[in-house]
Coordinates of C-alpha atoms in Angstrom, one line a residue:
M1419 CA -3.5 -6.0 -27.3
Q1420 CA -6.8 -5.2 -28.2
V1421 CA -7.7 -4.5 -31.8
W1422 CA -11.1 -3.9 -33.9
S1423 CA -11.3 -5.4 -37.4
P1424 CA -13.9 -4.7 -40.3
N1425 CA -17.1 -6.3 -40.3
M1426 CA -16.9 -7.1 -43.8
Y1427 CA -14.4 -8.4 -46.1
N1428 CA -13.8 -9.3 -49.8
M1429 CA -14.1 -12.7 -50.6
Q1430 CA -10.8 -13.3 -51.7
L1431 CA -9.9 -13.3 -47.8
W1432 CA -12.6 -16.0 -47.2
E1433 CA -10.9 -18.0 -49.9
T1434 CA -7.4 -17.8 -48.6
S1435 CA -8.9 -18.7 -45.1
G1436 CA -10.8 -21.6 -46.6
H1437 CA -14.3 -20.4 -45.3
A1438 CA -15.3 -19.5 -48.9
A1439 CA -15.0 -23.4 -49.7
N1440 CA -16.0 -24.7 -46.2
Y1441 CA -18.3 -22.0 -44.6
K1442 CA -19.8 -19.9 -47.5
E1443 CA -23.4 -21.3 -46.8
N1444 CA -23.1 -19.9 -43.2
M1445 CA -22.1 -16.3 -44.4
F1446 CA -24.0 -13.6 -45.4
V1447 CA -22.6 -12.7 -49.0
F1448 CA -23.4 -9.8 -51.2
E1449 CA -22.0 -8.1 -54.4
I1450 CA -20.7 -4.7 -54.3
E1451 CA -19.3 -3.3 -57.8
K1452 CA -19.3 -6.8 -59.3
Q1453 CA -16.9 -7.9 -56.4
E1454 CA -18.2 -10.5 -53.7
F1455 CA -18.1 -9.5 -49.9
G1456 CA -19.0 -11.3 -46.8
L1457 CA -19.7 -10.2 -43.2
K1458 CA -17.5 -11.9 -40.8
P1459 CA -18.4 -14.8 -39.3
M1460 CA -15.2 -15.0 -37.2
N1461 CA -12.4 -12.7 -36.3
C1462 CA -9.5 -15.1 -37.1
P1463 CA -8.4 -14.3 -40.9
G1464 CA -8.6 -10.5 -40.0
H1465 CA -6.1 -11.4 -37.3
C1466 CA -3.8 -13.2 -39.5
L1467 CA -3.6 -10.0 -41.5
I1468 CA -2.8 -7.9 -38.6
F1469 CA 0.1 -10.5 -37.4
D1470 CA 1.3 -10.2 -41.2
H1471 CA 1.2 -6.4 -41.8
R1472 CA 4.8 -6.4 -40.9
V1473 CA 7.9 -8.6 -40.4
R1474 CA 7.5 -10.3 -37.1
S1475 CA 10.4 -11.4 -34.3
Y1476 CA 10.3 -14.2 -32.0
R1477 CA 10.7 -11.6 -29.2
E1478 CA 7.2 -10.6 -30.1
L1479 CA 5.6 -14.1 -29.3
P1480 CA 3.1 -14.7 -27.7
L1481 CA 1.3 -12.3 -29.5
R1482 CA -2.0 -11.8 -28.1
L1483 CA -5.0 -10.0 -30.0
A1484 CA -8.4 -9.5 -28.6
D1485 CA -11.1 -8.2 -30.6
F1486 CA -14.8 -7.8 -29.0
G1487 CA -16.6 -7.3 -32.1
V1488 CA -19.8 -8.2 -33.9
L1489 CA -20.0 -11.5 -35.8
H1490 CA -22.6 -12.4 -38.4
R1491 CA -23.6 -16.1 -39.2
N1492 CA -26.4 -17.1 -41.3
E1493 CA -27.9 -20.1 -39.4
A1494 CA -30.9 -21.9 -40.8
S1495 CA -34.2 -20.6 -39.5
G1496 CA -34.9 -23.8 -37.7
A1497 CA -31.9 -23.5 -35.8
L1498 CA -32.5 -20.1 -34.2
T1499 CA -33.2 -20.4 -30.4
G1500 CA -34.0 -17.2 -28.5
L1501 CA -30.7 -15.8 -27.4
T1502 CA -28.7 -19.2 -27.6
R1503 CA -28.7 -19.2 -31.2
V1504 CA -28.7 -16.1 -33.1
R1505 CA -27.5 -14.7 -36.3
R1506 CA -25.7 -11.6 -35.2
F1507 CA -23.9 -11.7 -32.1
Q1508 CA -21.0 -10.4 -30.0
Q1509 CA -18.1 -12.3 -28.8
D1510 CA -14.7 -11.9 -26.6
D1511 CA -12.8 -13.1 -29.1
A1512 CA -9.1 -13.5 -29.2
H1513 CA -6.1 -15.2 -30.9
I1514 CA -2.8 -16.0 -29.7
F1515 CA 0.2 -16.2 -32.1
C1516 CA 3.0 -18.2 -30.1
R1517 CA 5.9 -20.8 -30.5
E1518 CA 5.1 -24.6 -30.2
S1519 CA 7.3 -24.3 -26.9
Q1520 CA 4.9 -21.5 -25.7
I1521 CA 1.8 -23.6 -26.1
K1522 CA 1.2 -25.4 -22.7
D1523 CA 1.8 -21.8 -20.8
E1524 CA -0.5 -20.1 -23.0
V1525 CA -3.3 -22.7 -22.7
K1526 CA -2.8 -22.7 -18.6
G1527 CA -3.3 -19.0 -18.5
V1528 CA -6.6 -19.2 -20.8
L1529 CA -7.7 -22.1 -18.4
E1530 CA -7.0 -19.8 -15.6
F1531 CA -8.9 -17.1 -17.0
I1532 CA -11.9 -19.3 -17.6
S1533 CA -11.8 -20.5 -14.1
Y1534 CA -11.5 -17.1 -12.8
V1535 CA -14.5 -15.7 -14.9
Y1536 CA -16.9 -18.7 -14.3
K1537 CA -16.1 -18.8 -10.4
I1538 CA -17.5 -15.1 -10.5
F1539 CA -20.7 -16.4 -12.1
G1540 CA -20.9 -19.4 -9.9
F1541 CA -20.6 -21.8 -12.8
T1542 CA -19.0 -25.3 -12.8
F1543 CA -18.0 -26.6 -16.3
E1544 CA -16.6 -29.9 -17.7
L1545 CA -13.2 -30.1 -19.7
K1546 CA -12.6 -32.4 -22.7
L1547 CA -9.5 -32.9 -25.1
S1548 CA -10.4 -33.5 -28.3
T1549 CA -7.7 -35.3 -30.1
R1550 CA -6.5 -35.8 -34.0
P1551 CA -9.4 -37.0 -36.3
E1552 CA -9.1 -39.2 -39.1
K1553 CA -8.4 -36.4 -41.6
Y1554 CA -6.2 -34.0 -40.4
L1555 CA -3.6 -31.3 -41.7
G1556 CA 0.0 -31.4 -41.2
D1557 CA 2.3 -34.2 -39.7
I1558 CA 1.7 -36.7 -36.9
E1559 CA 4.8 -35.4 -34.8
T1560 CA 3.4 -31.8 -34.6
W1561 CA -0.1 -33.2 -33.5
V1562 CA 1.6 -35.3 -30.8
K1563 CA 3.5 -32.2 -29.5
A1564 CA 0.4 -30.3 -29.5
E1565 CA -1.6 -32.8 -27.7
T1566 CA 1.1 -33.2 -25.2
A1567 CA 1.2 -29.5 -24.4
L1568 CA -2.5 -29.7 -24.0
S1569 CA -2.6 -32.7 -21.6
E1570 CA 0.1 -31.1 -19.4
A1571 CA -1.6 -27.7 -19.3
L1572 CA -4.9 -29.6 -18.1
N1573 CA -3.0 -31.5 -15.8
E1574 CA -1.3 -28.5 -14.0
H1575 CA -4.5 -26.7 -14.3
G1576 CA -5.7 -29.3 -11.7
K1577 CA -9.3 -29.9 -12.6
P1578 CA -10.8 -33.4 -13.9
W1579 CA -10.9 -33.8 -17.6
E1580 CA -11.7 -36.5 -20.3
I1581 CA -10.2 -37.3 -23.6
N1582 CA -12.7 -37.2 -26.6
E1583 CA -10.7 -39.1 -29.2
G1584 CA -10.7 -38.1 -32.8
D1585 CA -13.0 -35.2 -31.9
G1586 CA -10.5 -32.4 -32.8
A1587 CA -10.8 -30.2 -35.7
F1588 CA -8.9 -31.1 -38.8
Y1589 CA -6.5 -28.1 -38.4
G1590 CA -5.7 -28.7 -34.8
P1591 CA -6.7 -30.2 -31.3
K1592 CA -8.9 -28.5 -28.9
I1593 CA -10.3 -28.2 -25.4
D1594 CA -14.1 -28.2 -25.3
I1595 CA -15.4 -26.3 -22.4
S1596 CA -19.1 -27.1 -21.1
V1597 CA -21.2 -25.1 -18.8
S1598 CA -24.8 -26.2 -17.3
D1599 CA -27.7 -24.0 -17.0
A1600 CA -30.3 -24.2 -14.2
M1601 CA -32.3 -27.1 -16.2
K1602 CA -29.0 -28.9 -16.6
R1603 CA -28.8 -28.2 -20.1
K1604 CA -25.2 -28.1 -21.3
F1605 CA -23.7 -25.3 -23.6
Q1606 CA -20.5 -24.8 -25.0
C1607 CA -19.3 -21.0 -24.1
A1608 CA -15.7 -21.2 -23.8
T1609 CA -13.6 -21.9 -26.9
L1610 CA -9.7 -23.1 -26.9
Q1611 CA -8.5 -24.2 -30.2
L1612 CA -5.1 -24.8 -31.5
D1613 CA -4.8 -24.1 -35.3
F1614 CA -2.0 -25.2 -37.7
Q1615 CA -3.9 -24.4 -40.6
L1616 CA -4.5 -20.7 -40.7
P1617 CA -0.9 -19.6 -40.3
Q1618 CA -0.1 -22.1 -43.1
R1619 CA -2.7 -20.6 -45.4
F1620 CA -1.6 -17.2 -44.7
N1621 CA 2.0 -17.7 -44.8
L1622 CA 2.6 -16.5 -41.3
S1623 CA 6.1 -16.3 -40.1
Y1624 CA 8.4 -14.9 -37.6
S1625 CA 12.2 -14.5 -37.5
A1626 CA 13.9 -17.0 -35.0
E1627 CA 17.0 -16.4 -32.8
D1628 CA 18.8 -17.1 -36.1
E1629 CA 17.4 -14.3 -38.0
S1630 CA 18.1 -15.8 -41.3
K1631 CA 15.6 -18.6 -40.2
R1632 CA 11.9 -17.9 -40.5
E1633 CA 9.3 -20.2 -38.6
R1634 CA 5.8 -20.8 -38.4
P1635 CA 3.9 -19.6 -35.4
V1636 CA 0.9 -21.7 -33.9
M1637 CA -2.5 -19.8 -33.6
I1638 CA -4.6 -20.5 -30.4
H1639 CA -8.1 -19.4 -30.7
R1640 CA -10.0 -18.4 -27.1
A1641 CA -13.1 -17.1 -26.0
I1642 CA -14.3 -16.9 -22.6
L1643 CA -17.8 -15.9 -22.6
G1644 CA -18.2 -17.0 -26.1
S1645 CA -21.4 -15.3 -27.5
V1646 CA -22.6 -12.5 -25.2
E1647 CA -26.2 -13.2 -26.0
R1648 CA -25.9 -16.8 -25.2
M1649 CA -24.0 -16.2 -21.9
F1650 CA -26.7 -13.9 -20.9
A1651 CA -29.4 -16.4 -21.6
I1652 CA -27.7 -19.0 -19.5
L1653 CA -27.3 -16.2 -16.7
L1654 CA -30.8 -15.5 -16.7
E1655 CA -31.7 -19.2 -16.1
H1656 CA -28.9 -19.4 -13.8
F1657 CA -29.9 -16.6 -11.4
K1658 CA -33.4 -17.4 -12.2
G1659 CA -34.0 -13.6 -13.1
K1660 CA -32.4 -12.5 -9.7
W1661 CA -29.3 -10.6 -10.9
P1662 CA -26.2 -10.1 -8.5
F1663 CA -25.9 -6.5 -7.5
W1664 CA -22.8 -6.1 -9.6
L1665 CA -24.5 -7.3 -12.8
S1666 CA -28.2 -6.2 -12.0
P1667 CA -29.7 -3.8 -14.7
R1668 CA -32.3 -2.9 -11.7
Q1669 CA -29.9 -2.1 -8.5
A1670 CA -32.4 0.0 -6.6
M1671 CA -35.4 1.6 -6.3
V1672 CA -36.2 4.7 -4.3
C1673 CA -39.8 4.7 -2.5
P1674 CA -40.8 8.1 -1.2
V1675 CA -43.6 7.4 1.6
S1676 CA -45.7 10.5 0.5
D1677 CA -45.3 13.6 -1.4
K1678 CA -43.6 15.3 1.2
S1679 CA -40.6 13.3 1.0
Q1680 CA -40.5 13.2 -3.0
S1681 CA -38.1 15.9 -3.5
Y1682 CA -35.6 14.1 -1.1
A1683 CA -35.9 10.7 -3.0
L1684 CA -35.6 12.7 -6.4
K1685 CA -32.3 14.0 -5.0
L1686 CA -31.1 10.9 -3.6
R1687 CA -31.8 9.2 -6.9
E1688 CA -29.5 11.6 -8.5
Q1689 CA -26.9 11.3 -5.9
I1690 CA -26.9 7.6 -6.6
H1691 CA -26.8 7.8 -10.2
D1692 CA -24.1 10.1 -10.2
T1693 CA -22.0 7.7 -8.3
G1694 CA -22.5 5.2 -11.1
Y1695 CA -25.3 2.7 -10.0
Y1696 CA -28.8 2.1 -12.0
V1697 CA -31.4 3.6 -9.6
D1698 CA -35.1 4.4 -10.3
V1699 CA -37.9 6.4 -8.2
D1700 CA -41.5 5.6 -7.8
T1701 CA -43.2 9.0 -7.6
S1702 CA -46.3 7.5 -8.2
D1703 CA -49.4 8.2 -5.7
R1704 CA -49.4 4.4 -4.6
T1705 CA -49.4 3.3 -1.0
I1706 CA -45.6 2.6 0.2
Q1707 CA -46.8 -0.9 0.8
K1708 CA -47.6 -1.2 -2.9
K1709 CA -44.4 0.6 -4.1
V1710 CA -42.3 -1.6 -2.0
R1711 CA -44.3 -4.7 -3.3
E1712 CA -43.7 -3.6 -7.0
A1713 CA -40.1 -3.0 -6.5
Q1714 CA -39.7 -6.6 -5.1
V1715 CA -41.7 -8.4 -8.1
A1716 CA -39.4 -6.2 -10.4
Q1717 CA -36.2 -7.8 -8.6
Y1718 CA -34.7 -4.4 -8.0
N1719 CA -31.7 -5.6 -5.4
Y1720 CA -32.2 -2.8 -3.0
I1721 CA -35.4 -1.0 -2.2
L1722 CA -34.8 2.6 -0.3
V1723 CA -37.7 3.7 1.6
V1724 CA -37.6 7.6 2.4
G1725 CA -40.1 9.2 4.8
E1726 CA -39.9 12.9 6.2
A1727 CA -38.0 11.3 9.0
E1728 CA -35.3 10.2 6.6
A1729 CA -35.5 13.6 4.6
T1730 CA -34.7 15.4 7.8
S1731 CA -31.7 13.4 8.9
G1732 CA -30.6 12.7 5.3
Q1733 CA -30.6 8.7 6.0
V1734 CA -32.2 6.1 4.1
S1735 CA -34.2 2.9 5.0
V1736 CA -32.8 0.0 3.4
R1737 CA -34.4 -3.1 2.5
V1738 CA -32.6 -5.9 0.9
R1739 CA -34.3 -7.9 -2.0
D1740 CA -36.0 -11.3 -0.6
K1741 CA -35.5 -10.0 3.1
P1742 CA -38.3 -8.6 5.2
D1743 CA -35.9 -6.4 7.5
H1744 CA -34.6 -3.1 7.0
Q1745 CA -31.6 -1.1 8.2
V1746 CA -31.6 2.8 8.5
M1747 CA -28.1 4.3 7.5
T1748 CA -26.6 7.2 6.1
V1749 CA -26.3 7.8 2.1
D1750 CA -22.5 7.4 2.5
V1751 CA -22.7 4.4 4.1
L1752 CA -25.0 3.0 1.6
L1753 CA -23.0 3.9 -1.3
A1754 CA -19.7 2.5 0.4
H1755 CA -21.7 -0.6 0.7
F1756 CA -22.7 -0.6 -2.9
K1757 CA -18.9 -0.1 -3.8
D1758 CA -18.0 -3.0 -1.6
M1759 CA -20.7 -5.5 -3.5
V1760 CA -19.3 -4.7 -6.9
A1761 CA -15.8 -5.0 -6.0
S1762 CA -16.6 -8.4 -4.6
F1763 CA -18.9 -9.3 -7.7
K1764 CA -22.0 -9.8 -5.5

């Protein structure tokens, strides 16, 4: 279920969640009518309020809440780095409220989701299970159950993984997922974290099969891309600026050979644009060789050359980025090819 939560909350909420005591120095806090408010650095407390706004039943679990919203974190100026570490960012954040018996299947689902997305980008990633630290919340039995469920999910997922002893958060074990950019630098983008603390702090509960009995849900924090800004920085390095067509901000450039084919070039641009693709047209008085060269340098995926012959036949001469040869085709065939490229994430 997709939800939208406020960007700002009264500090009372952050006191309940524990952020006021443990994270306030990393928050943007200000006063309104003698009350303190904080811009949200994360979505989890707001999602706890959504869960708790009415009585919940075990039949509703797992309850998955996705919030593709803006977050603010008051990072130290010396820690800010390009797009990889910023103070305002967007995150594909989600929280899953489930029963202990559902942890394994939910974690498997998240791992499969991560694999699906990262395969599209061509990423490889490493998995580490971070276990109970010296200082922790809850009882050992619950921790053992949770760590066992995560281990089983990782084993069934089938990819190699390692144990990172004692490096879990105090409120639950986690799976660390790191990707590497073209310079072999590792970044943590996706997150998969179990949380026993927030459901307890917010006194969350649901009715079990025996309606007189109330049980506490487990909360799973998950993000696939993580910070969208950081992900795009990594993708820039990964693709070396040569974006695949489906993700490219410069999908096609139309280059008319002369003024005589300019009206056809503008019509072609409109047709491609109306179909849903990004396209420019070079109407300058430069030579066609110069236009093509400039389009190559700008990393357009497709360079579409049109002269009087193409204008008469309703066709287009197609040149693919980094390839010297070209192919003449109809506009309908070109658009069908574009559609196939997007559908196959190429």
